[in-house]
CSV table of C-alpha atoms in Angstrom, one decimal:
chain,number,residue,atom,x,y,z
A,1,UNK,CA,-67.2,-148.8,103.9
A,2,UNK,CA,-67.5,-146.7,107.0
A,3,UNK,CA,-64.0,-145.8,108.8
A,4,UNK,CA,-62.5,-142.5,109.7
A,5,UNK,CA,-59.2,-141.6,108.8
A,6,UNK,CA,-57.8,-141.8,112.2
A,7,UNK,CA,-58.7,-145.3,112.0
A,8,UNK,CA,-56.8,-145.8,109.0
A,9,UNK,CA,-53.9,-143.9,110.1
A,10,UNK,CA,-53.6,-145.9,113.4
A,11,UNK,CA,-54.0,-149.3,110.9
A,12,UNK,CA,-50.6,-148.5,108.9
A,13,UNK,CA,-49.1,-147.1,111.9
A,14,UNK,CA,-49.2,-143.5,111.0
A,15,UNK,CA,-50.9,-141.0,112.9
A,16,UNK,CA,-54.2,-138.7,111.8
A,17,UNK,CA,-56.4,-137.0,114.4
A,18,UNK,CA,-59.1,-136.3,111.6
A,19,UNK,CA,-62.5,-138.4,112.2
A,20,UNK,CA,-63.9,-137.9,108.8
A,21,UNK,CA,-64.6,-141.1,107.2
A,22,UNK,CA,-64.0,-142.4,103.7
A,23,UNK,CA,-66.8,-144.3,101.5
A,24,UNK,CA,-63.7,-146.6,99.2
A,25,UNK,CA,-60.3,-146.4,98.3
A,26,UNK,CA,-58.8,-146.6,95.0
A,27,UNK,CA,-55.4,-146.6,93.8
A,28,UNK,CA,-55.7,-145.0,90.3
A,29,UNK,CA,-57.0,-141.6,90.1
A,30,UNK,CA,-59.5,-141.3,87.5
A,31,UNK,CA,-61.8,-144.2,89.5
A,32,UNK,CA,-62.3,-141.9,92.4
A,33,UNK,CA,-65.0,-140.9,93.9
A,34,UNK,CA,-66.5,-138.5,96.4
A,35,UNK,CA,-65.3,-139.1,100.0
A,36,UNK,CA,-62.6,-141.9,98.8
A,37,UNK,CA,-59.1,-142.2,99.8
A,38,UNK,CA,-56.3,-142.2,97.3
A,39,UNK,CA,-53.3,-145.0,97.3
A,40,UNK,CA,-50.7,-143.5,95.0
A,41,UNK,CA,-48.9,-147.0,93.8
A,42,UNK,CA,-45.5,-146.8,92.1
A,43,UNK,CA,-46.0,-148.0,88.4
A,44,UNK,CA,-45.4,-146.7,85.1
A,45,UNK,CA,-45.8,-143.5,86.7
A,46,UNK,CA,-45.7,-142.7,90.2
A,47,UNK,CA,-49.4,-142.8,91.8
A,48,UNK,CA,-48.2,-139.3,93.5
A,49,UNK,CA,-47.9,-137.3,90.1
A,50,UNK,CA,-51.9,-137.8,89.6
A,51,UNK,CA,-52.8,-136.6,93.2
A,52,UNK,CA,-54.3,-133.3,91.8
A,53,UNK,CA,-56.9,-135.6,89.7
A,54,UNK,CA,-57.5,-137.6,92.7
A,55,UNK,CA,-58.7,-134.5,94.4
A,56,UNK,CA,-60.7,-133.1,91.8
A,57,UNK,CA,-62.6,-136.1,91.8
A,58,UNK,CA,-63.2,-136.0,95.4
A,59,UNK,CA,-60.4,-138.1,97.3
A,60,UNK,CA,-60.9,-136.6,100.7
A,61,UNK,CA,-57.3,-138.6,102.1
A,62,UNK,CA,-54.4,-139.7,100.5
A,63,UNK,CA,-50.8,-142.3,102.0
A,64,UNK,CA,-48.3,-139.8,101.1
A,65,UNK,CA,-44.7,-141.2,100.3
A,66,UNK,CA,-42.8,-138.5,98.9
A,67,UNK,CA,-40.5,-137.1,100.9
A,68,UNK,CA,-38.6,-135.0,98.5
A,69,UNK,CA,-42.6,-133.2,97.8
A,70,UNK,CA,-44.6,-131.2,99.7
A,71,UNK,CA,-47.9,-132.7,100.3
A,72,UNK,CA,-50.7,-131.1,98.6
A,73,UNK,CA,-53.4,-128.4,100.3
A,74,UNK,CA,-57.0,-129.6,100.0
A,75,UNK,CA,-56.4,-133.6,101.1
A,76,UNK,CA,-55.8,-134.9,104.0
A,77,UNK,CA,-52.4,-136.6,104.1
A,78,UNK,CA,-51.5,-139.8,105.5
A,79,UNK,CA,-47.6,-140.0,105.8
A,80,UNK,CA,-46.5,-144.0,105.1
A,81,UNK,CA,-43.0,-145.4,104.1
A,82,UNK,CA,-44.6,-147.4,101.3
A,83,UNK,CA,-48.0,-147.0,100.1
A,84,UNK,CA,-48.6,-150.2,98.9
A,85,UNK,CA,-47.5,-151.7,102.4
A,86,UNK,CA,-49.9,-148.9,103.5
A,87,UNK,CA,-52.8,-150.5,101.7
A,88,UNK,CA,-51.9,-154.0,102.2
A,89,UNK,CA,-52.2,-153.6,106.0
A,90,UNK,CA,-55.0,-151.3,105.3
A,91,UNK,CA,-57.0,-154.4,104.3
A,92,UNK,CA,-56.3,-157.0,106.8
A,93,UNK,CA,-57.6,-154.4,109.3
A,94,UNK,CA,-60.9,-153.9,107.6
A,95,UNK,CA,-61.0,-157.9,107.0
A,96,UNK,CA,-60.9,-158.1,110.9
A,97,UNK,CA,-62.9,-155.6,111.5
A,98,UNK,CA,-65.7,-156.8,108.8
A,99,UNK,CA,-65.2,-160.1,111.0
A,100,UNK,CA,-66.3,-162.1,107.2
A,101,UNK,CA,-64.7,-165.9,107.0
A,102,UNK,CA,-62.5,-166.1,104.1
A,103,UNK,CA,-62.1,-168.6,101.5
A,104,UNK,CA,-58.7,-168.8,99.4
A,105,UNK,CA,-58.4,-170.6,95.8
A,106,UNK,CA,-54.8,-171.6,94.1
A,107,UNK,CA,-54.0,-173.9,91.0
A,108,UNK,CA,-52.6,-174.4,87.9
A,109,UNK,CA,-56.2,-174.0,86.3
A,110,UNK,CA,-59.4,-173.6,87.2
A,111,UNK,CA,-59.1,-170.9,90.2
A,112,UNK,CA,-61.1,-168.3,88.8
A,113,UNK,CA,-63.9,-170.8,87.7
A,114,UNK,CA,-63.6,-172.1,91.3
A,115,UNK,CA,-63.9,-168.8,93.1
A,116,UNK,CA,-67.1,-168.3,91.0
A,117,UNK,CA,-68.7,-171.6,92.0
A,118,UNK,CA,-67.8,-171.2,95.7
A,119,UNK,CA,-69.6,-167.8,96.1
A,120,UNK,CA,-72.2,-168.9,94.3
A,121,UNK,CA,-73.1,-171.8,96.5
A,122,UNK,CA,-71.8,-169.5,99.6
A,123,UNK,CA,-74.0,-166.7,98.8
A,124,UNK,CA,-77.1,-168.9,98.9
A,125,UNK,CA,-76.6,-168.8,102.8
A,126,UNK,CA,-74.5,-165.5,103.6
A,127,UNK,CA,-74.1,-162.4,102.8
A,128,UNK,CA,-70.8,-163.1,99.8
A,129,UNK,CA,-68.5,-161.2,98.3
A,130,UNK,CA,-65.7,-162.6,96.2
A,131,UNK,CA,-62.3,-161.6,93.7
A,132,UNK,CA,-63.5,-159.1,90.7
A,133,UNK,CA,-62.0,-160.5,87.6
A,134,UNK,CA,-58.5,-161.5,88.1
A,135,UNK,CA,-57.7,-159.3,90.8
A,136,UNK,CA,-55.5,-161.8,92.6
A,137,UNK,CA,-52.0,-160.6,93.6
A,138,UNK,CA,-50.7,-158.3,95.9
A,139,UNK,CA,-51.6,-155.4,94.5
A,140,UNK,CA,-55.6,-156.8,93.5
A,141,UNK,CA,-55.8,-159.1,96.7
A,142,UNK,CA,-55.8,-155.8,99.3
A,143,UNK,CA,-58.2,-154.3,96.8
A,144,UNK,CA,-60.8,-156.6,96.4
A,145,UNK,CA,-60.6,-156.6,100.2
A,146,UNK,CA,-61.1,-153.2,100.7
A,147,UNK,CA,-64.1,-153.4,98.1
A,148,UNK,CA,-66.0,-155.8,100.5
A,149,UNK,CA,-69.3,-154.9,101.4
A,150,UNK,CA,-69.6,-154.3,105.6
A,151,UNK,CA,-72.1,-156.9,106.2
A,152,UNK,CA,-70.0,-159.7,104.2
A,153,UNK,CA,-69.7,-163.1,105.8
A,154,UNK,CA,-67.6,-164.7,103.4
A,155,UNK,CA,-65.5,-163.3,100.6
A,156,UNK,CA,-63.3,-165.9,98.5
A,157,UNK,CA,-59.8,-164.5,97.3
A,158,UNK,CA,-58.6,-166.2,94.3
A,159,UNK,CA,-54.5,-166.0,95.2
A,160,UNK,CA,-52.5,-166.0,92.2
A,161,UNK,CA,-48.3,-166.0,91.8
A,162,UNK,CA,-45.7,-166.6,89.3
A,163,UNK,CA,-43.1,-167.0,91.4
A,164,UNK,CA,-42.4,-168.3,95.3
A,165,UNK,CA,-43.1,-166.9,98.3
A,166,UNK,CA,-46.2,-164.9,96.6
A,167,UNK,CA,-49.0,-166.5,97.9
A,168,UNK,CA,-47.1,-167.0,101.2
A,169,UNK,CA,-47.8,-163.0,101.6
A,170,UNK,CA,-50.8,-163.2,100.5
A,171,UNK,CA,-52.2,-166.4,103.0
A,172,UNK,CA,-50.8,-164.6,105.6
A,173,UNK,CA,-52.2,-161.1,105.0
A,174,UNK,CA,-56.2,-163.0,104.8
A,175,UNK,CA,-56.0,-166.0,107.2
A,176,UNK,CA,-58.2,-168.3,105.4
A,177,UNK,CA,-60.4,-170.4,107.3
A,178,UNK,CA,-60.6,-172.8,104.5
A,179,UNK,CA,-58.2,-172.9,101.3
A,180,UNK,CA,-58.4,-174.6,98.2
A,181,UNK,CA,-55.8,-175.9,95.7
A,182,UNK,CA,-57.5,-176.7,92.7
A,183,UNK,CA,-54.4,-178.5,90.6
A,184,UNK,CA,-51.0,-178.7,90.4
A,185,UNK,CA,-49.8,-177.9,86.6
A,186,UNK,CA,-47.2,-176.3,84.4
A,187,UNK,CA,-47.8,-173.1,84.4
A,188,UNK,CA,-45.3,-170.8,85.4
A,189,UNK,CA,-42.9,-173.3,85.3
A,190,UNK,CA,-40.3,-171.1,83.6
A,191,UNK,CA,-39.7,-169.3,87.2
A,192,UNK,CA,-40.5,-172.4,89.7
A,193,UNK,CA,-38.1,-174.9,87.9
A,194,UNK,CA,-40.4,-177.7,88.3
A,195,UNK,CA,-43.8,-179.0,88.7
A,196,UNK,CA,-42.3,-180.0,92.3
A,197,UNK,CA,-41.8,-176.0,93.0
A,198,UNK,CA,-45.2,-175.4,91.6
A,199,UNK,CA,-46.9,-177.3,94.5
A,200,UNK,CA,-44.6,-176.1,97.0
A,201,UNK,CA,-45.6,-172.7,95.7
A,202,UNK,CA,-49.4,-173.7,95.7
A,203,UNK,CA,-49.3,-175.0,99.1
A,204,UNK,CA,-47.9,-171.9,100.2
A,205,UNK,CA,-51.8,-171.2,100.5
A,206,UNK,CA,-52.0,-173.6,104.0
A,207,UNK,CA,-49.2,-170.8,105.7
A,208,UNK,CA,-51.4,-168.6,106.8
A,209,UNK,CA,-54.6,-170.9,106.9
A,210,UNK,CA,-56.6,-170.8,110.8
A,211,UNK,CA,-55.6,-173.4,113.4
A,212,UNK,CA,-59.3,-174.7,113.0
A,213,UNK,CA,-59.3,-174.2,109.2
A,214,UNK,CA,-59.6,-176.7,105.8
A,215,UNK,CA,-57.4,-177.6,103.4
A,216,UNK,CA,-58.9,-178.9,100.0
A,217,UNK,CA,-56.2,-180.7,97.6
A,218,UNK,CA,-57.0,-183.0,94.8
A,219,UNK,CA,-56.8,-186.6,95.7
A,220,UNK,CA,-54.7,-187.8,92.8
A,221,UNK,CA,-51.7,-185.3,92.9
A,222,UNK,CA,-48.9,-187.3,94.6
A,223,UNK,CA,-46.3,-183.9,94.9
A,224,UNK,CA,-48.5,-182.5,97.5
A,225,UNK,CA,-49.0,-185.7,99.8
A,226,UNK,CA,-45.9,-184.8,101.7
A,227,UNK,CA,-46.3,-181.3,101.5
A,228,UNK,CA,-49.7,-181.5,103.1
A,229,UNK,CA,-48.7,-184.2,105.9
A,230,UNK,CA,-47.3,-181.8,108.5
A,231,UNK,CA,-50.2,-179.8,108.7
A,232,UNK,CA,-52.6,-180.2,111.6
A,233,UNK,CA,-55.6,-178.8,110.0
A,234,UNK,CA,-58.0,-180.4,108.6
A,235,UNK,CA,-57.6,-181.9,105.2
A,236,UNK,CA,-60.1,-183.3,102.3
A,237,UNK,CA,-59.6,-184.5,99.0
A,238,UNK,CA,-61.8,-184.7,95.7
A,239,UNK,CA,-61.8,-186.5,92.5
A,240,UNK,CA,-63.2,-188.4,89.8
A,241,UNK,CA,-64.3,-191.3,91.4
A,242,UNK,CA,-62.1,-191.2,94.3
A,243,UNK,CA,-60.9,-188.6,96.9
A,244,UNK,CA,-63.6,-187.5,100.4
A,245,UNK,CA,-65.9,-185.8,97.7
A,246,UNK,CA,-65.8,-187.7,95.1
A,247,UNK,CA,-68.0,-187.2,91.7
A,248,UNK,CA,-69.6,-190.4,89.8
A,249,UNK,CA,-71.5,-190.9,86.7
A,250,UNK,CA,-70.3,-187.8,85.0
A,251,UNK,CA,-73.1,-186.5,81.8
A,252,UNK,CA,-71.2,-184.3,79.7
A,253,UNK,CA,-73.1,-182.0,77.4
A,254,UNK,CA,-72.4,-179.2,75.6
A,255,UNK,CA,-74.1,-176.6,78.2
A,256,UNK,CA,-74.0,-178.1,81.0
A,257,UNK,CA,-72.7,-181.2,83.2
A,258,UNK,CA,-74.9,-183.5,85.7
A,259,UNK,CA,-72.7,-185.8,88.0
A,260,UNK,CA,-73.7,-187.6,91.3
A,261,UNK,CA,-71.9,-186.7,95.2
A,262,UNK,CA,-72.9,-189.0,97.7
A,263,UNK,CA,-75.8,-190.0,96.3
A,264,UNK,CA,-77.0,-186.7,95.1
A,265,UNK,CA,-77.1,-185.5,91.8
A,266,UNK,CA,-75.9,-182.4,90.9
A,267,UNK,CA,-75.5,-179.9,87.8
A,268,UNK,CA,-73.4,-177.2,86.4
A,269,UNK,CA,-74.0,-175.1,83.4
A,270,UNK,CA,-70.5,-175.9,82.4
A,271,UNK,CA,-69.1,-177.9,80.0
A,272,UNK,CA,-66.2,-180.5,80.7
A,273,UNK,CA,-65.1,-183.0,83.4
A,274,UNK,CA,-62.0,-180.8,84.7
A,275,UNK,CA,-65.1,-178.0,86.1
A,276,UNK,CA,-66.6,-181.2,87.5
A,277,UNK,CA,-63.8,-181.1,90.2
A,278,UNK,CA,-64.1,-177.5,91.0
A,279,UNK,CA,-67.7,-177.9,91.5
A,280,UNK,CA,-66.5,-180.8,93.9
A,281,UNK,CA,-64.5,-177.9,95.8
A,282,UNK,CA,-67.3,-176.0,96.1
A,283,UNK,CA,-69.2,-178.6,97.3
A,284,UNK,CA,-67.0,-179.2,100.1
A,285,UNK,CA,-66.5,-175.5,101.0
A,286,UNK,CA,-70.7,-175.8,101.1
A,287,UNK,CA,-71.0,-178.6,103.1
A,288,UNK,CA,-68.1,-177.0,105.7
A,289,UNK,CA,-69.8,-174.2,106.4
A,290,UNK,CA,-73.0,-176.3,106.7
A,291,UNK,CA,-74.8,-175.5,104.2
A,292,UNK,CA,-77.9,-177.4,102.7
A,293,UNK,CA,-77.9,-180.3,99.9
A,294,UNK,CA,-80.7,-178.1,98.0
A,295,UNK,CA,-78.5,-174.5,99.0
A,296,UNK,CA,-75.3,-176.4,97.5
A,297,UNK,CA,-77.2,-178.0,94.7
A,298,UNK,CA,-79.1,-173.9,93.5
A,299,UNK,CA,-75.5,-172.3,94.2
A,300,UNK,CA,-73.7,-174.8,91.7
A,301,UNK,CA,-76.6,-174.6,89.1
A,302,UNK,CA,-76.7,-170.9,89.0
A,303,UNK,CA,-73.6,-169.6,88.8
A,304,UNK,CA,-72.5,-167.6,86.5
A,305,UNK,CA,-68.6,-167.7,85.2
A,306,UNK,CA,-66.0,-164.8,85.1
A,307,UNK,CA,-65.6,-164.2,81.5
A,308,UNK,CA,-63.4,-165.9,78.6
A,309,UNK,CA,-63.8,-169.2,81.2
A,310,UNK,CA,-64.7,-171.7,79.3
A,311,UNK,CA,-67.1,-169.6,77.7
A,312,UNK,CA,-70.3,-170.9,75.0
A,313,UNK,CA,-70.9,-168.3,72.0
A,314,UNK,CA,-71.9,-168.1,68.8
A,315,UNK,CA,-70.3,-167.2,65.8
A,316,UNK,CA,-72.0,-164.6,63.6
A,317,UNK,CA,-72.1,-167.6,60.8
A,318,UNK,CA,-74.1,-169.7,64.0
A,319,UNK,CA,-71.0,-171.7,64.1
A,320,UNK,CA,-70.9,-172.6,68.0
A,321,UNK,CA,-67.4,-171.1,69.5
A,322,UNK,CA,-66.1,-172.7,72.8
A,323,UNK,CA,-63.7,-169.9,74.0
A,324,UNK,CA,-61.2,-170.5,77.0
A,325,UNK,CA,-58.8,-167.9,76.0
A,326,UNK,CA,-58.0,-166.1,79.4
A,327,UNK,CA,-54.8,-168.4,79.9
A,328,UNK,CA,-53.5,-171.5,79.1
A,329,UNK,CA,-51.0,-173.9,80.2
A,330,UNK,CA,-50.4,-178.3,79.0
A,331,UNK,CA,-52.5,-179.6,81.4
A,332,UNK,CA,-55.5,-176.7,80.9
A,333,UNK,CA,-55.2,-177.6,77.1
A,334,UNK,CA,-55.1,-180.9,77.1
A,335,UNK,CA,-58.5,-181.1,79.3
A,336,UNK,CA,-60.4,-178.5,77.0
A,337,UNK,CA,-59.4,-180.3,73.7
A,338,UNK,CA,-60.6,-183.5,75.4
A,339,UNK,CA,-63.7,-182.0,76.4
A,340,UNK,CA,-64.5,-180.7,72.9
A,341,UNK,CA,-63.5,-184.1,71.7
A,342,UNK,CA,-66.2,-185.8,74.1
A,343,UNK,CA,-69.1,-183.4,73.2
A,344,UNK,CA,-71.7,-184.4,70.6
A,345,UNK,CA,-71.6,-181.5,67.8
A,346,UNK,CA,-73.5,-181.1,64.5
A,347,UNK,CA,-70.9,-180.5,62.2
A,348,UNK,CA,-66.7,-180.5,62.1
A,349,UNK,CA,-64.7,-179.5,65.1
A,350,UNK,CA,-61.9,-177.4,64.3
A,351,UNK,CA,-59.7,-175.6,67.0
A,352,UNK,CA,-57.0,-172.7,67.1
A,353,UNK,CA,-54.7,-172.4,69.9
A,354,UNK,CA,-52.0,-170.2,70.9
A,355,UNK,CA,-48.5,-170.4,72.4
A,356,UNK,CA,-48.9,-171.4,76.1
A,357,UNK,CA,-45.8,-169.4,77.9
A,358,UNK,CA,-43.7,-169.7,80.6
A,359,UNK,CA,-42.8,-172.8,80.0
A,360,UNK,CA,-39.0,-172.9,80.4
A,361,UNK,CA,-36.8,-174.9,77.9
A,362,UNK,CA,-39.3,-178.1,77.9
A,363,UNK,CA,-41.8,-175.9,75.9
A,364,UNK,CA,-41.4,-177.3,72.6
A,365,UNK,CA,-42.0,-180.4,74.2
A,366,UNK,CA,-45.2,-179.8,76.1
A,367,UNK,CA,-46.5,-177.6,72.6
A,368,UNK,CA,-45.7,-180.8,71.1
A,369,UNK,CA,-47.5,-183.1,73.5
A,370,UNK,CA,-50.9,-182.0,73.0
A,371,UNK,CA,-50.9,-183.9,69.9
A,372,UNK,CA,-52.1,-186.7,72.0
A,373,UNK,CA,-55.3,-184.8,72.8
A,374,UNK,CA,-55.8,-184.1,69.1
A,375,UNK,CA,-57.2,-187.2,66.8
A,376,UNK,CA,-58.0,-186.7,62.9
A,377,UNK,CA,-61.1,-188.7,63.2
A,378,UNK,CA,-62.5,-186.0,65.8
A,379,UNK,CA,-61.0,-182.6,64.6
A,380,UNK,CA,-61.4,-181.4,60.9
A,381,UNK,CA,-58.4,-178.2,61.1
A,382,UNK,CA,-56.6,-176.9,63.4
A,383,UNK,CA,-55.5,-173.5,63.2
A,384,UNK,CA,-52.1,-172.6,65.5
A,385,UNK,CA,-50.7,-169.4,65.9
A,386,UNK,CA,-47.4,-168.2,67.9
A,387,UNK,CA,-43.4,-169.0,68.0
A,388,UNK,CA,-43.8,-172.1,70.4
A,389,UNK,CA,-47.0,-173.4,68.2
A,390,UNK,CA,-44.3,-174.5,65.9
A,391,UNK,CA,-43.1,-177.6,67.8
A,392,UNK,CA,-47.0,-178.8,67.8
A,393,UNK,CA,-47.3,-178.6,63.6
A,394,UNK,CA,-44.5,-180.7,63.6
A,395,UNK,CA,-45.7,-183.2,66.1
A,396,UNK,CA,-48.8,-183.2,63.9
A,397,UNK,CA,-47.3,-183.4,60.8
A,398,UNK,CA,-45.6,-186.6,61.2
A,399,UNK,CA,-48.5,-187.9,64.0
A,400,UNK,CA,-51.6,-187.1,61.3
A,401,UNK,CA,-50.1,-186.0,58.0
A,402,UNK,CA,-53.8,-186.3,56.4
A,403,UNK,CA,-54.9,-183.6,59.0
A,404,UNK,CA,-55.7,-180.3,58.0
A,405,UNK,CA,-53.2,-177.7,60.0
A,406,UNK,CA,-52.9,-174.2,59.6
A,407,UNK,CA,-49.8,-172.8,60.8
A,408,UNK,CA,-48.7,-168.9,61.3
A,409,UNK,CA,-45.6,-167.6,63.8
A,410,UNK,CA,-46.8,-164.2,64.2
A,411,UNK,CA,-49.5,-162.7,62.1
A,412,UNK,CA,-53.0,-162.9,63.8
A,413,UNK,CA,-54.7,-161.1,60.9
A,414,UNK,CA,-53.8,-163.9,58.7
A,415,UNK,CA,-54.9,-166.4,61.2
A,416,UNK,CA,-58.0,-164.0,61.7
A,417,UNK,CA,-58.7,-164.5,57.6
A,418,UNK,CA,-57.8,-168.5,57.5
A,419,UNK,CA,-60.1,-169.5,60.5
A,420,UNK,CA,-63.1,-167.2,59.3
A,421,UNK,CA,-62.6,-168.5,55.3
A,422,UNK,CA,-62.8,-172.0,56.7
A,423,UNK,CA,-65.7,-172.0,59.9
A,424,UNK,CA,-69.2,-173.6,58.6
A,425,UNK,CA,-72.7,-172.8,60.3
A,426,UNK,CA,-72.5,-176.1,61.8
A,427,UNK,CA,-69.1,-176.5,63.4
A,428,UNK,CA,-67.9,-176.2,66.3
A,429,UNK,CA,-64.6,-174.2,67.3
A,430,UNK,CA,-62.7,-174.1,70.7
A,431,UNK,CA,-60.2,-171.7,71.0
A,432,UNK,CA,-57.1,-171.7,74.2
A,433,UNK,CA,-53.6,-170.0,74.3
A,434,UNK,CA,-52.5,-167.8,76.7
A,435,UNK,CA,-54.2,-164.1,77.2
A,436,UNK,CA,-51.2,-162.2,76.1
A,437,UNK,CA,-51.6,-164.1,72.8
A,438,UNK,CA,-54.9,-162.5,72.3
A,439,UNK,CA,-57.2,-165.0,70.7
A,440,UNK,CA,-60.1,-162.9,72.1
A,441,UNK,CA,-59.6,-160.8,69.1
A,442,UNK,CA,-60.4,-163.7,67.3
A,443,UNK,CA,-63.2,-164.6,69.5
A,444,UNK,CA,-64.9,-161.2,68.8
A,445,UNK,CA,-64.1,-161.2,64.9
A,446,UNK,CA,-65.9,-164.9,64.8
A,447,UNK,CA,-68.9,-162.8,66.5
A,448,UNK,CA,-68.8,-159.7,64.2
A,449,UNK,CA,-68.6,-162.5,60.5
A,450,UNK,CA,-71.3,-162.4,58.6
């Protein structure tokens, strides 16, 4: 990053006659580095308390907030109203100044995994840059921006919400040129009221989407067929077999999955159908910014996943451990436990999930329902853990009474104990709840076993 501070100042509409420039910005203290300028975000604590550790570590500029406190000596001091407004204007300035296209990914499931496969089949043609982790709300959204490279082209923003009117800020604030709903499920359904105010929420992407941009929607999701008919840009679909991109003759294997577009075959070194039709987003976003068959065919077979995504790892028994443990909601579930079920295996399959929350009062019935993507002839145990799991033991019980279910409300420990005492060299184990659950600690114990 190469801007001066007046720039900056003149960007939030504050005023700085300094010309000194600043090499990043950071909002928490003990990340920055020489020459850097210092957001102090209300949290916890108030960013402003840690100023003095932001300027030991070199912050050469700060947004300053506090009326009520003297500005420090030694910084240079940006006056704003609101620091986090500060920095969220901050970054559509340097997004128009980089002059870098940007792509936007929303859904239910599968946005991270999408944002992965659509910079890896972008980067094969342009300089890319794209989300870090999960940093996808208005707070992470302005960051990641800010942390683009100066000679980007593209950078795809994963755009997360749990509640309306989030993403509407955040479409607005990046002015895709092409966005991407990946599905339309149940998650967050506890704030949204319905899977109908999920894809209005989702399609809050298209509000700030160019006059000349894309929209990509799945084609078998009937909520947002209304939603998306207004709209005068233009609009594709994708699908299993049906949709403008469409995949056929799906291979499904435990490391990887070949499937045919138009004609062309095509792999990903993922397991599962449900990554089949993010693959098919990137695809698209490819082929819109006219890229190659063979640049869109190395970019798909070479990317490599955000972590706890559908994730291949071994146990420390060599038990093979399928962990998709960063979030969870019915729909996500469902598709992993079919996958698993699909997937040819040495030994027993066994799985442990987790609560998936935010639910709303329907929980125990959508805990419940993934009984129907759970068969005694396929699984040997399943191990559930968590309050709402409770509902899906019972639905079990009376479904599969001959099935092997371990059940505990709240001690992971114990689950920890049951699942390692059970898992065999040559079984296979999925794991899914949501993060705040933290199965990853059970992830990383299944590693450490001997």
């Amino acid at each position: 990053m190469n801007i001066t501070i007046q720039e900056i100042a003149q960007a939030v509409g504050s005023h700085h006659e300094s010309t000194q420039s600043i090499t990043g910005v950071e909002f928490d203290s003990r990340k920055i580095k020489e020459g850097d300028l210092f957001v102090p975000l209300a949290g916890a604590r108030d960013g402003h308390e840690f100023i003095e550790q932001a300027i030991a570590n070199g912050a050469v500029a700060s947004f300053w907030s506090w009326a009520a406190e003297k500005a420090p000596e030694g910084i240079e001091i940006i006056p704003v109203s609101d620091p986090l407004k500060a920095m969220q204007e901050l970054a559509q300035y340097y997004l128009k100044k980089v002059g870098a296209d940007v792509v936007a990914v929303t859904g239910s499931n599968g946005k991270t995994t999408t944002k992965d496969l659509t910079a890896s089949v972008l980067a094969q043609g342009y300089k890319t840059y794209k989300t870090q982790g999960n940093y996808n709300n208005n707070i992470g959204m302005p960051y990641t921006i800010l942390h683009m490279p100066q000679d980007t082209e593209k950078i795809v923003l994963e755009m997360g919400m749990d509640h309306a009117n989030e993403i509407t800020e955040l479409s607005l604030l990046a002015q895709p040129k092409v966005a991407a709903i990946t599905m339309i499920g149940e998650a967050h359904i506890e704030n949204l009221g319905s899977r109908e105010g999920i894809a209005k929420a989702k399609m809050e992407i298209a509000d700030g989407l160019l006059p000349d941009g894309l929209l990509i929607v799945p084609n078998n999701e009937p909520l947002l067929e209304p939603l998306v008919a207004p709209l005068s840009q233009k609009i594709k679909t994708f699908g299993i077999e049906q949709g403008d991109i469409s995949a056929q003759q799906i291979i499904e294997e435990k490391q990887q999955t070949t499937f045919i577009v138009e004609g062309e075959s095509f792999t990903i070194p993922l397991p599962g159908k449900y990554n089949v039709t993010n693959a098919l987003i990137a695809y698209a976003i490819g082929q819109f910014f006219e890229l190659s068959l063979s640049e869109i065919r190395r970019g798909l077979a070479t990317v490599t996943v955000t972590q706890n995504r559908t994730e291949w790892l071994t146990a420390g028994n060599g038990a093979a451990i399928l962990s998709d443990v960063y979030n969870a909601n019915p729909t996500a579930m469902g598709l992993v436990l079919d996958t698993v079920a699909s997937l040819p295996a040495a030994g027993r399959k066994l799985a442990v999930l987790a609560d998936m929350l935010e639910l709303g009062v329907d929980s125990p019935l959508m805990h419940a329902s993934m009984s129907e993507h759970i068969s005694s002839d396929i699984f040997s145990m399943i191990f559930l853990y968590g309050k709402e799991m409770q509902a899906l033991k019972d639905a079990l019980a009376q479904k599969y009474p001959d099935l092997p279910v371990y059940y505990t409300e709240e001690n992971k420990e114990q689950l920890i104990a049951a699942v390692i005492a059970e898992i065999q060299p040559d079984d296979t184990i999925v794991l899914k709840g949501s993060n705040s659950m933290g199965l990853i600690e059970v992830v990383e114990r299944l590693q450490e076993m001997k």
